[in-house]
Every structure is written in structure tokens, then in C-alpha cells.
XYZ file of N, CA and C in Angstrom:
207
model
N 168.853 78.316 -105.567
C 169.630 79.328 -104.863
C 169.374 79.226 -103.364
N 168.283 79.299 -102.674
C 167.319 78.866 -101.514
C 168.138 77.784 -100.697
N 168.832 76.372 -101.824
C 169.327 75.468 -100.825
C 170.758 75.900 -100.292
N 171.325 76.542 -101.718
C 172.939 76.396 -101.934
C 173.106 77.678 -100.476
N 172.172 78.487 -100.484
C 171.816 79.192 -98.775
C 172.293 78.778 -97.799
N 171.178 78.040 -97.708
C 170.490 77.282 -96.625
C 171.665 76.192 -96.160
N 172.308 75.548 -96.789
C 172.937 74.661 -96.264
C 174.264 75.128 -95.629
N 174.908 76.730 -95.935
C 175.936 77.470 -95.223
C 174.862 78.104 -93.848
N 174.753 78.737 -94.096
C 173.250 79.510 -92.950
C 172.882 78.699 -91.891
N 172.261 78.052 -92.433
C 171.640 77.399 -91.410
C 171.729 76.013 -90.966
N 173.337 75.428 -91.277
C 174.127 74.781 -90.925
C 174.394 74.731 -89.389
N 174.781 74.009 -87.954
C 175.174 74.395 -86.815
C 176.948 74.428 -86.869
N 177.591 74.956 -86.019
C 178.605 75.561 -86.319
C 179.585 74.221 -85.985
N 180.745 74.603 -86.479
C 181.908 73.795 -86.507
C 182.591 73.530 -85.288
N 183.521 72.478 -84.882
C 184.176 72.442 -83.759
C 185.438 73.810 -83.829
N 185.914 73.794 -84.991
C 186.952 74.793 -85.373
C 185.901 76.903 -84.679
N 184.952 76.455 -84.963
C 183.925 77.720 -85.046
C 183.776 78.129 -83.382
N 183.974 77.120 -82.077
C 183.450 77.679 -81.268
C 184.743 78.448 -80.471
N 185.772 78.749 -80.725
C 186.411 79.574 -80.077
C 186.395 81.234 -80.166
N 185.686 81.317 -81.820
C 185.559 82.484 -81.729
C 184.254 82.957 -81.536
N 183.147 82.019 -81.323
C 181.869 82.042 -80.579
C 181.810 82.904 -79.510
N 183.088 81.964 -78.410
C 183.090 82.349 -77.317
C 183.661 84.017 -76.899
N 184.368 84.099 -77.943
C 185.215 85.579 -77.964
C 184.147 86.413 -78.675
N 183.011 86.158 -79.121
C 182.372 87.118 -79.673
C 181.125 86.995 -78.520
N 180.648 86.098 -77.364
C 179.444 86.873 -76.414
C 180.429 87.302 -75.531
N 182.038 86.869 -75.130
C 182.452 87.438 -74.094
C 182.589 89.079 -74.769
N 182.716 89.332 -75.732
C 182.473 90.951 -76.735
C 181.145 91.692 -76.086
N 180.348 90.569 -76.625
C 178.402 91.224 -76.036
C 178.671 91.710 -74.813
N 179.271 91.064 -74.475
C 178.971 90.847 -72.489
C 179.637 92.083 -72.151
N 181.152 92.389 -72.519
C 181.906 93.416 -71.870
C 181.444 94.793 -72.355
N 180.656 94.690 -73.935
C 179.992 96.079 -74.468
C 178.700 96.235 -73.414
N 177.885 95.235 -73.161
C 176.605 95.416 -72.662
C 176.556 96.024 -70.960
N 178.119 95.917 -70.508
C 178.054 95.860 -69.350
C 179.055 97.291 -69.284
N 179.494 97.775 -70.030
C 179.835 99.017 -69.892
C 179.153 100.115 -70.803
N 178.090 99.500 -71.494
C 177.013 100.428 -72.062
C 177.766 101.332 -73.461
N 177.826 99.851 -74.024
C 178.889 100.550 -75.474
C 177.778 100.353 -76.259
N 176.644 100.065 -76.096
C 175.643 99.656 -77.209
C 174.547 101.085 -76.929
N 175.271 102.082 -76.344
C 174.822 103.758 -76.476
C 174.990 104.342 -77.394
N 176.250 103.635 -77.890
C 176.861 105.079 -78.642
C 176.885 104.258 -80.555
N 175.515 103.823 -80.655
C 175.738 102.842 -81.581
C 174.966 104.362 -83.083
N 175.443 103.481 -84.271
C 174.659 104.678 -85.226
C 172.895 103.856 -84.891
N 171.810 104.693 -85.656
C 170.721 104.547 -86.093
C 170.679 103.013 -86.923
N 171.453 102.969 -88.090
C 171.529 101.778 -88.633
C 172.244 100.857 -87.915
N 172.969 100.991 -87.350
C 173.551 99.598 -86.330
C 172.435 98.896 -85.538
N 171.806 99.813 -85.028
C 170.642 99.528 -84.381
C 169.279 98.752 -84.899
N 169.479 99.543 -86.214
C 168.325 98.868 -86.849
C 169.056 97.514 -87.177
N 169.623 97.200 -87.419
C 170.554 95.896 -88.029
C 170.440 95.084 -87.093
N 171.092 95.520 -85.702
C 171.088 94.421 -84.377
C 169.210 93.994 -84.308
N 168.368 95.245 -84.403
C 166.896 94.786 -83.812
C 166.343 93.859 -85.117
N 166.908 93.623 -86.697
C 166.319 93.046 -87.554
C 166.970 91.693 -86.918
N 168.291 91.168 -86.878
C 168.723 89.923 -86.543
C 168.535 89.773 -85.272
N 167.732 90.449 -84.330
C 167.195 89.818 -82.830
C 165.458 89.399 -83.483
N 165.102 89.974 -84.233
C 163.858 89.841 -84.532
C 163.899 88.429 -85.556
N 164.824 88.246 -85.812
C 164.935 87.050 -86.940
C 165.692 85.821 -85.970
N 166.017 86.204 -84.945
C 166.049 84.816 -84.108
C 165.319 84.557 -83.778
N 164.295 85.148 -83.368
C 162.865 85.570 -82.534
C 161.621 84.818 -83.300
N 161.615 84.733 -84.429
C 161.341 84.489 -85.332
C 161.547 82.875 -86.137
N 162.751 82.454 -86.107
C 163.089 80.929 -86.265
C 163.172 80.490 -84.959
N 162.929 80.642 -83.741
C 162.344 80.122 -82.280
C 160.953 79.553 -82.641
N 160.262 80.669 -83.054
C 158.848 80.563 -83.142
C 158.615 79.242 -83.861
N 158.941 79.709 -85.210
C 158.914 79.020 -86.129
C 159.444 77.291 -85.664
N 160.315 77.402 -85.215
C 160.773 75.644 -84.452
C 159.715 75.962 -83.674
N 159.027 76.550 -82.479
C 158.379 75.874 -81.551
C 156.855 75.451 -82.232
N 156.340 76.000 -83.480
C 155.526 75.491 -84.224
C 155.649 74.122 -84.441
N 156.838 74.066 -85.658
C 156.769 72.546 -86.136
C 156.951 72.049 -84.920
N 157.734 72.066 -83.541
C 157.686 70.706 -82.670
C 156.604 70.632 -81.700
N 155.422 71.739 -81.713
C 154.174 70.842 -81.393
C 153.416 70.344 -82.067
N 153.592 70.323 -83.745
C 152.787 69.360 -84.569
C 153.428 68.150 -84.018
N 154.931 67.841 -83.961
C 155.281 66.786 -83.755
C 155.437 65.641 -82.867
């Protein structure tokens, strides 16, 4: 189950994939800069800080394995 995951997930994205990449930080950018990430619920919040903490997290995790390497 772990691979059949892993290989959608944590795949890097498609050429077809980066247009709406770009339309989703120019999103971040125009919420962050007019302070729409105020009026968010409790669980939105918790949701955004679990998947900032889980990038945070597979950073680490790569900067491990590439100083064994």
C-alpha cells in the first residue's frame, strides 16, 4: 500500500501540472498580502501548520540522507 502511495505523492510534478502551480502561489501571495489567512477556521489552520510541518520535515529528512552521502 506504502508504494502504490508513494509513487503518486511523492512523484515531482508534471509539465501539464505547472500552470496550475503557478496559479496556486500567485493565490498564497495575493491571500498573504491582503491578510486573508486571518479569517481562516481553527482547523484550516491546524491543517496548513500540519503540511508546513511535514515539508519541514522531508527537508530535514533529505538534508540527512545527503550528508551521509
Amino acid at each position: 500500500i506504502f508504494l502504490k502511495y508513494a509513487k503518486v505523492e511523492l512523484a515531482p510534478p508534471k509539465l501539464s501540472d505547472i500552470p496550475q502551480i503557478k496559479a496556486g502561489i500567485a493565490k498564497l501571495l495575493s491571500s498573504a498580502k491582503s491578510g486573508a489567512w486571518k479569517h481562516q477556521t481553527v482547523k484550516q489552520a491546524t491543517l496548513n501548520t500540519l503540511v508546513g510541518a511535514e515539508v519541514i520535515f522531508w527537508f530535514y529528512i533529505g538534508e540527512c540522507i545527503g550528508k551521509r552521502h
